[in-house]
XYZ file of C-alpha atoms in Angstrom:
592
model
C 0.000 0.000 0.000
C 1.329 3.444 -0.921
C 2.062 6.047 1.755
C -0.640 8.383 0.436
C -3.242 5.618 0.656
C -2.207 4.815 4.234
C -2.426 8.491 5.205
C -5.889 8.788 3.642
C -7.009 5.622 5.418
C -5.762 6.995 8.731
C -7.413 10.371 8.124
C -10.747 8.597 7.617
C -10.350 7.429 11.209
C -9.266 10.928 12.337
C -5.677 9.777 12.872
C -3.205 12.372 11.628
C 0.465 11.658 10.937
C 3.166 14.257 10.393
C 6.964 14.461 10.310
C 8.958 16.565 12.779
C 12.771 16.557 12.882
C 12.916 13.187 11.154
C 10.424 11.565 13.541
C 6.897 10.363 12.844
C 4.198 12.057 14.966
C 0.793 10.403 15.330
C -2.147 12.517 16.563
C -5.348 10.751 17.557
C -7.900 10.502 20.321
C -7.468 7.845 22.966
C -8.718 4.530 21.633
C -8.488 5.481 17.945
C -5.155 3.734 17.318
C -6.011 0.032 17.496
C -3.421 -2.770 17.564
C -3.899 -3.291 13.815
C -3.457 0.411 13.009
C -0.366 0.669 15.210
C 1.159 -2.288 13.367
C 0.284 -0.718 9.992
C 2.116 2.482 10.997
C 5.150 0.575 12.312
C 5.407 -1.575 9.186
C 5.353 1.508 6.928
C 7.210 3.995 9.130
C 10.106 4.678 6.756
C 7.805 4.986 3.745
C 5.549 7.418 5.615
C 8.494 9.502 6.820
C 9.921 9.781 3.317
C 6.559 10.810 1.864
C 5.798 13.351 4.586
C 9.280 14.880 4.426
C 8.921 15.427 0.668
C 5.340 16.688 0.852
C 5.441 20.296 2.026
C 1.638 20.449 2.298
C 1.666 18.051 5.232
C 1.424 19.614 8.722
C 4.733 20.644 10.320
C 4.972 21.478 13.988
C 7.549 23.735 15.576
C 10.076 21.759 17.622
C 10.702 22.457 21.310
C 14.275 23.629 21.877
C 16.353 23.956 25.072
C 15.706 27.107 27.079
C 18.180 29.970 27.064
C 20.716 30.581 29.827
C 18.655 33.077 31.838
C 16.029 30.349 32.413
C 18.382 27.758 33.924
C 16.783 27.477 37.378
C 13.812 29.788 36.888
C 11.055 29.233 34.334
C 7.449 30.354 33.848
C 4.591 28.057 34.743
C 2.920 26.315 31.836
C -0.720 27.240 31.235
C -1.821 23.935 32.776
C 0.288 24.501 35.872
C -1.135 27.992 36.426
C -4.617 26.617 36.953
C -3.521 23.982 39.484
C -1.400 26.543 41.332
C -4.417 28.866 41.509
C -6.628 26.069 42.880
C -3.980 25.060 45.427
C -3.623 28.648 46.639
C -7.392 29.077 46.801
C -7.857 25.968 48.908
C -4.671 26.521 50.926
C -3.290 23.131 49.960
C -5.362 20.327 48.474
C -4.889 16.601 47.908
C -7.390 16.725 45.047
C -4.629 16.526 42.434
C -2.524 13.767 43.997
C -1.746 11.049 41.429
C -1.007 7.700 43.107
C 0.249 4.417 41.661
C 0.344 1.385 43.977
C 2.202 -1.882 43.334
C 1.895 -5.184 45.168
C 5.466 -6.531 45.332
C 6.378 -10.150 46.085
C 10.038 -11.004 46.659
C 13.130 -9.566 48.359
C 12.813 -5.909 47.395
C 16.049 -4.024 48.155
C 14.807 -0.807 49.745
C 18.192 0.920 49.570
C 18.182 0.185 45.843
C 14.636 1.549 45.540
C 15.846 4.758 47.166
C 18.775 5.003 44.717
C 16.478 4.390 41.742
C 14.015 7.078 42.851
C 16.884 9.495 43.457
C 18.096 8.920 39.893
C 14.619 9.456 38.436
C 14.291 12.732 40.347
C 17.738 13.775 39.105
C 16.772 12.937 35.499
C 13.450 14.782 35.552
C 13.847 18.355 36.794
C 10.095 18.779 37.217
C 10.107 16.339 40.166
C 12.496 18.661 42.059
C 10.767 21.865 40.988
C 8.881 24.090 43.419
C 6.632 27.073 42.754
C 7.826 30.455 44.022
C 6.399 33.954 43.805
C 7.959 36.013 41.007
C 7.798 39.769 40.486
C 4.668 39.531 38.317
C 3.522 35.925 38.564
C 4.459 32.581 40.136
C 7.447 30.781 38.636
C 9.055 27.370 38.588
C 12.262 27.069 40.595
C 14.392 23.995 39.862
C 16.386 22.678 42.815
C 19.899 21.422 42.069
C 20.284 19.904 45.524
C 17.555 17.775 47.039
C 17.003 15.123 49.668
C 14.879 12.090 48.925
C 14.008 9.465 51.497
C 11.907 6.377 50.984
C 9.261 6.110 53.687
C 9.494 2.625 55.225
C 6.744 1.011 57.295
C 6.510 -2.490 58.793
C 3.170 -4.223 59.418
C 4.486 -7.796 59.173
C 3.969 -8.549 62.871
C 0.235 -7.734 62.843
C -2.475 -10.310 62.159
C -4.249 -10.167 58.793
C -7.263 -8.115 59.885
C -5.247 -5.515 61.791
C -2.624 -5.431 59.036
C -5.236 -4.739 56.340
C -6.928 -2.046 58.406
C -3.604 -0.334 59.121
C -2.558 -0.600 55.479
C -5.817 0.975 54.325
C -5.346 3.764 56.870
C -1.753 4.379 55.737
C -2.779 4.534 52.085
C -5.662 6.888 52.912
C -3.272 9.082 54.889
C -0.816 9.265 51.983
C -3.480 10.013 49.377
C -5.120 12.694 51.522
C -1.872 14.484 52.398
C -1.371 17.568 50.195
C 1.949 18.461 48.600
C 3.456 21.785 49.635
C 4.064 23.132 46.141
C 6.518 25.759 47.343
C 8.761 23.335 49.279
C 8.252 19.629 48.554
C 9.610 17.310 45.930
C 6.731 16.513 43.570
C 7.004 12.789 44.298
C 6.670 10.737 47.463
C 7.400 6.998 47.680
C 6.511 4.614 50.507
C 7.053 0.905 51.087
C 4.884 -1.047 53.525
C 6.197 -4.491 54.520
C 3.306 -6.942 54.935
C 4.989 -10.357 55.215
C 8.525 -11.443 56.113
C 9.395 -15.094 56.754
C 12.546 -16.848 57.923
C 12.899 -18.557 54.547
C 13.060 -15.243 52.709
C 9.445 -14.844 51.619
C 8.655 -11.152 51.452
C 5.584 -9.229 50.343
C 4.813 -5.554 50.521
C 3.174 -2.581 48.886
C 5.133 0.099 47.009
C 3.237 3.377 46.773
C 4.221 6.200 44.412
C 2.457 9.546 44.705
C 3.052 12.528 42.407
C 1.304 15.878 42.174
C -0.589 16.535 38.954
C 1.266 19.847 38.520
C 4.326 17.728 37.679
C 2.687 14.669 36.164
C -0.091 13.155 34.057
C -1.225 9.665 33.022
C 1.560 9.338 30.442
C 4.083 10.378 33.114
C 2.947 7.622 35.468
C 3.636 5.100 32.734
C 7.092 6.615 32.149
C 7.845 6.520 35.866
C 6.854 2.872 36.014
C 9.000 1.940 33.004
C 12.050 3.863 34.199
C 11.786 2.423 37.700
C 11.831 -1.147 36.354
C 14.752 -0.526 33.985
C 16.860 1.274 36.577
C 16.156 -1.244 39.356
C 17.236 -4.108 37.126
C 20.419 -2.282 36.007
C 21.433 -1.151 39.503
C 20.703 -4.608 40.905
C 23.192 -5.984 38.374
C 25.622 -3.171 39.279
C 25.351 -1.839 35.738
C 25.148 1.841 34.719
C 21.828 3.429 33.858
C 20.503 2.161 30.499
C 18.508 5.390 30.031
C 19.726 8.024 27.598
C 20.203 11.478 29.102
C 17.280 13.774 28.439
C 17.922 16.553 25.918
C 14.920 18.549 27.153
C 13.123 19.181 30.428
C 9.607 20.292 31.314
C 10.861 23.837 31.934
C 12.020 23.945 28.288
C 8.481 23.143 27.231
C 7.012 25.823 29.536
C 9.360 28.487 28.104
C 8.639 27.329 24.537
C 4.895 27.348 25.171
C 4.930 30.879 26.561
C 6.939 32.224 23.606
C 5.178 30.193 20.903
C 1.695 31.053 22.064
C 2.466 34.768 22.099
C 2.707 34.687 18.331
C -0.256 34.860 15.965
C 0.198 31.178 15.111
C -2.757 30.130 17.274
C -5.006 33.048 16.395
C -6.961 30.975 13.885
C -7.486 28.193 16.414
C -8.619 30.615 19.121
C -11.069 32.156 16.639
C -12.463 28.683 15.979
C -13.079 28.041 19.687
C -14.631 31.468 20.202
C -17.148 30.749 17.457
C -17.682 27.142 18.492
C -18.386 27.988 22.141
C -20.420 31.176 21.688
C -23.477 31.043 23.989
C -22.551 27.547 25.172
C -24.313 26.466 28.396
C -22.396 27.660 31.446
C -23.275 24.452 33.288
C -24.913 21.187 32.240
C -28.647 20.707 32.755
C -28.656 17.179 34.155
C -31.099 17.109 37.070
C -29.345 17.429 40.418
C -30.581 15.396 43.337
C -29.248 18.016 45.792
C -28.662 21.768 45.430
C -25.201 22.557 44.077
C -22.921 23.727 46.958
C -21.427 27.209 46.715
C -17.985 25.549 46.559
C -17.100 22.207 44.957
C -16.869 19.398 47.495
C -14.999 16.884 45.293
C -16.297 13.894 47.248
C -16.857 11.043 44.839
C -18.267 7.587 44.412
C -18.582 5.411 41.336
C -20.775 3.007 39.398
C -19.231 0.587 36.936
C -20.398 -1.968 34.374
C -19.082 -4.036 31.478
C -20.640 -4.292 28.051
C -20.678 -7.896 26.757
C -17.912 -8.767 24.286
C -20.381 -9.285 21.409
C -21.878 -5.846 21.960
C -18.387 -4.346 22.281
C -17.448 -5.929 18.942
C -20.620 -4.544 17.341
C -19.783 -1.073 18.661
C -16.328 -1.252 17.047
C -17.637 -2.528 13.703
C -20.574 -0.069 13.655
C -18.203 2.824 14.379
C -15.925 1.758 11.516
C -18.868 1.504 9.108
C -19.759 5.107 9.944
C -16.127 6.322 9.736
C -15.998 6.931 13.470
C -13.669 5.723 16.179
C -15.345 3.672 18.947
C -14.795 6.652 21.249
C -16.669 8.997 18.875
C -19.520 6.520 18.553
C -19.853 6.151 22.316
C -19.636 9.924 22.730
C -22.579 10.244 20.328
C -24.618 7.896 22.531
C -23.649 9.612 25.782
C -24.459 13.086 24.411
C -27.847 11.899 23.152
C -28.761 10.284 26.487
C -27.671 13.409 28.371
C -29.819 15.551 26.066
C -32.858 13.426 26.927
C -32.173 13.756 30.646
C -31.371 17.464 30.585
C -34.135 18.565 28.185
C -31.486 20.351 26.109
C -30.013 19.776 22.653
C -26.831 21.670 23.529
C -24.494 19.198 25.237
C -20.928 20.094 26.252
C -18.497 17.353 27.287
C -14.735 17.506 27.840
C -12.122 14.940 26.835
C -8.364 14.774 27.548
C -5.615 14.534 24.913
C -1.983 13.637 25.673
C -0.731 16.889 24.050
C 2.714 15.469 23.252
C 2.603 16.302 19.581
C 6.366 16.693 19.269
C 8.367 13.473 19.632
C 10.965 15.199 21.824
C 8.304 15.537 24.565
C 7.491 11.836 24.728
C 10.226 10.821 27.256
C 9.452 13.648 29.713
C 7.603 13.431 33.004
C 5.397 16.494 33.359
C 1.920 17.984 33.111
C 1.253 18.060 29.352
C -2.300 16.736 29.050
C -4.803 19.153 27.510
C -8.608 19.185 27.595
C -10.729 19.514 24.466
C -14.295 20.816 24.597
C -16.788 18.778 22.550
C -19.976 20.775 22.009
C -22.696 18.685 20.407
C -26.081 19.586 18.925
C -28.341 16.557 19.357
C -31.226 18.074 17.367
C -30.842 16.272 14.034
C -33.539 14.709 11.907
C -31.775 11.423 11.159
C -29.259 9.231 12.917
C -26.941 9.520 9.914
C -26.959 13.330 10.134
C -26.232 13.157 13.850
C -23.264 10.786 13.471
C -21.851 12.976 10.689
C -22.148 15.953 13.043
C -20.299 14.026 15.770
C -17.461 13.252 13.372
C -17.179 16.943 12.427
C -17.119 18.016 16.088
C -14.225 15.648 16.814
C -12.340 16.463 13.630
C -12.527 20.205 14.254
C -11.590 19.869 17.924
C -8.589 17.740 17.047
C -7.473 20.211 14.367
C -7.577 23.017 16.954
C -6.105 21.211 19.951
C -2.972 23.377 20.299
C -4.750 26.012 22.390
C -4.194 25.192 26.087
C -7.487 24.788 27.900
C -6.470 27.352 30.511
C -5.671 29.922 27.819
C -9.014 29.180 26.168
C -10.823 29.942 29.444
C -8.960 33.251 29.627
C -9.660 34.173 25.989
C -13.374 33.474 26.398
C -13.521 35.576 29.581
C -15.270 32.769 31.409
C -16.480 33.939 34.793
C -14.866 31.872 37.529
C -17.244 30.087 39.858
C -16.135 28.002 42.817
C -19.210 25.772 42.524
C -18.355 24.253 39.135
C -15.614 23.901 36.511
C -15.419 26.323 33.571
C -16.740 25.353 30.084
C -17.636 21.754 30.969
C -18.402 19.656 34.033
C -18.662 16.222 32.395
C -15.433 14.474 31.368
C -15.349 11.535 28.961
C -12.099 9.628 28.454
C -10.981 6.342 26.963
C -8.217 3.879 27.855
C -6.891 6.075 30.650
C -5.620 3.216 32.858
C -1.950 4.130 32.451
C 1.226 2.832 33.931
C 1.202 0.144 36.557
C -1.533 -1.894 34.884
C 1.030 -2.819 32.250
C 3.341 -4.190 34.952
C 0.827 -6.912 35.842
C 2.738 -10.106 36.633
C 6.123 -8.596 35.639
C 9.127 -10.605 36.874
C 12.263 -8.654 37.744
C 15.331 -9.623 39.754
C 13.406 -12.302 41.645
C 10.524 -9.921 42.177
C 6.928 -9.993 41.018
C 5.022 -6.726 40.524
C 1.315 -6.318 40.005
C -1.214 -3.562 40.449
C -2.454 -3.372 44.020
C -6.158 -4.162 44.119
C -7.725 -1.117 45.721
C -10.469 1.181 44.546
C -9.264 4.773 44.339
C -11.713 7.547 43.562
C -10.216 10.649 41.985
C -12.957 13.187 41.314
C -12.300 16.441 39.485
C -15.634 17.022 37.686
C -19.344 16.615 38.360
C -19.249 13.423 36.316
C -16.184 11.604 34.981
C -16.853 8.666 32.640
C -13.908 6.417 31.842
C -14.088 3.862 29.005
C -11.580 1.004 29.040
C -11.189 -2.067 26.838
C -10.557 -5.129 29.043
C -10.368 -8.593 27.481
C -12.334 -7.464 24.373
C -15.085 -6.025 26.585
C -15.807 -2.367 27.172
C -15.825 -1.339 30.828
C -17.502 1.881 31.926
C -16.774 3.637 35.192
C -19.011 6.555 36.181
C -17.335 8.616 38.913
C -19.766 11.173 40.274
C -19.884 14.027 42.768
C -21.953 12.787 45.702
C -22.764 16.361 46.755
C -25.078 16.751 43.722
C -25.843 13.226 42.429
C -26.830 9.978 44.088
C -25.955 6.443 43.080
C -29.512 5.552 42.065
C -29.594 8.312 39.451
C -26.177 7.329 38.038
C -27.383 3.717 37.830
C -30.383 5.013 35.848
C -28.094 6.958 33.497
C -25.983 3.846 33.022
C -29.063 1.718 32.269
C -30.390 4.268 29.779
C -26.973 4.495 28.135
C -26.927 0.711 27.685
C -30.399 0.741 26.112
C -29.383 3.608 23.819
C -26.231 1.751 22.696
C -28.418 -1.155 21.593
C -30.606 1.254 19.605
C -27.662 3.055 17.973
C -25.973 -0.216 17.024
C -29.249 -1.556 15.641
C -30.107 1.454 13.475
C -26.706 2.979 12.579
C -26.625 0.910 9.378
C -29.840 2.699 8.327
C -28.697 6.363 8.343
C -32.135 7.696 7.383
C -33.576 6.400 10.690
C -35.248 9.293 12.487
C -33.292 10.173 15.604
C -36.419 10.845 17.662
C -37.684 7.296 17.161
C -34.780 5.817 19.150
C -35.634 4.689 22.660
C -33.569 4.595 25.818
C -36.175 3.766 28.471
C -37.573 0.327 29.208
C -41.329 0.063 29.809
C -40.869 -0.318 33.575
C -38.812 2.910 33.613
C -41.560 4.744 31.714
C -44.242 3.519 34.102
C -42.127 4.473 37.129
C -41.517 7.943 35.690
C -45.188 8.487 34.889
C -46.117 7.363 38.382
C -43.647 9.821 39.905
C -44.780 12.716 37.700
C -48.520 12.062 37.814
C -48.895 10.758 41.344
C -50.717 7.614 42.440
C -53.351 5.983 40.245
C -56.840 7.358 40.930
C -59.853 5.208 40.075
C -62.836 7.042 38.575
C -66.411 6.223 39.526
C -68.570 4.404 36.957
C -70.403 7.643 36.180
C -67.209 9.669 35.496
C -66.136 10.310 31.914
C -62.695 11.554 30.972
C -63.909 14.817 29.422
C -65.884 15.605 32.591
C -62.741 15.079 34.693
C -60.718 17.346 32.375
C -63.380 20.057 32.546
C -63.163 20.015 36.331
C -59.362 20.200 36.136
C -59.573 23.178 33.755
C -61.607 25.074 36.338
C -59.609 24.028 39.385
C -56.079 24.054 37.829
C -56.555 26.166 34.717
C -52.892 27.172 34.200
C -51.300 23.849 35.160
C -49.587 21.963 32.339
C -51.700 19.107 30.996
C -49.783 17.990 27.892
C -46.120 18.195 26.828
C -44.383 17.141 23.615
C -40.965 17.817 22.039
C -41.814 21.373 21.008
C -44.645 22.772 23.131
C -46.923 22.389 26.128
C -50.611 22.991 26.838
C -52.493 23.981 30.001
C -55.698 22.305 31.208
C -57.724 25.374 30.177
C -56.242 25.357 26.652
C -56.766 21.595 26.363
C -60.412 21.910 27.388
C -60.976 24.776 24.924
C -59.360 22.849 22.059
C -61.409 19.744 22.920
C -64.620 21.786 22.908
C -63.727 23.311 19.518
C -63.111 19.863 18.073
C -66.369 18.528 19.547
C -68.425 21.396 18.080
C -66.754 20.935 14.694
C -67.534 17.208 14.661
C -71.170 17.785 15.657
C -71.809 20.556 13.107
C -69.794 19.294 10.152
C -70.047 15.539 10.566
C -73.200 15.136 12.711
C -71.339 13.077 15.292
């Protein structure tokens, strides 16, 4: 297959490839690059690079270069960091943005070696030894040359199983709820809790990494995990570090971002977002079970479910038939269900992108992730029109993803409100289980590492929906703010989403299907809703006729709403008048 054909095929799936400094850059939403597509790109890498390098019409992205001398230990905050610094200052220290990774370790773990490995990782990545200080005009990054790192060591091996588990849970809770001091601390803490130690050398414990989001993201956790394994193995064998020295640091990116975004290069993209988000809803219209607090509480719980493998396969194939990624298809379903629940056709949902569009950023730990705003209009006549609209929304958002979310908020002059997030309050992400999950069952120097089985709830939005492929099945996790939603309502949303998926999969092959004919409620849900809205069933006497009852209602409750459809409503008085008009017409014209 020729390079141009491959590029066109990838573009159909909204996967963009470009060449930067002799490296191939792939831009796509999470979940868009399947195993087969990744293999196709790898097999044709050299051909694609040659074609893209010769074709000047293909997108070229400015490379990030090392910062100049006057920025050696001082650098500006990136746009993403500014927002987290502002939140931390506002809340006087918050554990909301702690990013933990916990490993269950079996075998003789050398804790002195662990300490050496962590020290080397902190030395390699300046951002982990960077603190935030007050500058003349704004806060700045200050990179420490000298630092002290100590592994926290705890021993629970003498306790019985019940006490040990309770103490372990308490220790983990304590670590996760302890804020980082952004002006003093290293941006990483590591603890080891010994759980079992026998005379014959059997050892088991828990290794807990915790980084602050201002210095990390999901990609960074994966990097940390990979580097830890490589360095531990090398140092255990008394070999030098196998890792190549980094040519760039996060501070280089922050300086580059500040200078690059001052130019007019992003003006066109900012103009797009200004038009796209004009008059967008300030906050979603999903019904709240409790009044929204004046300040976000960020106390979460979750509901999860798995879609059967056959349905998951049908979702993938249906998405491909409609030139959508599975993520886009599922987004279409979510947006439609939310529109039904919120009585609004204007649905705004956020989604994260890795934002490492230059290959030189890929080996760096740091806070790069960006948020895209997906604004969807669910008022379309046919399902085909709606899915085409969804594809356009994603394509345009991806083409304009260079604008940092924080800068977008500033450009749009969004009024800050402590009760909710700006621009969107519902986050939808796919395949975001980074890092330690890939170390499942890994053997290293007589050690076995696997992800520690513990539910951790990290809530940053009103509703955070995570989609993950596990063993060919799609798993959904709905993390919700318990201060405004309850579990029963989220379960209802999940049930309605499942019903809607079945409808979309069934009718997506018939694009002319009318969107309003799709159903998401089972009959028992409809009956329960009608019962709640209309009150208990009231039996009429044998002498009562329906028009007599309505006439009485029109006198007693004349302005109350009697009928509602998609476009209008009618009071009891208006209903009675229209019924009388129809009755007179039938009697006069048709002698009924």
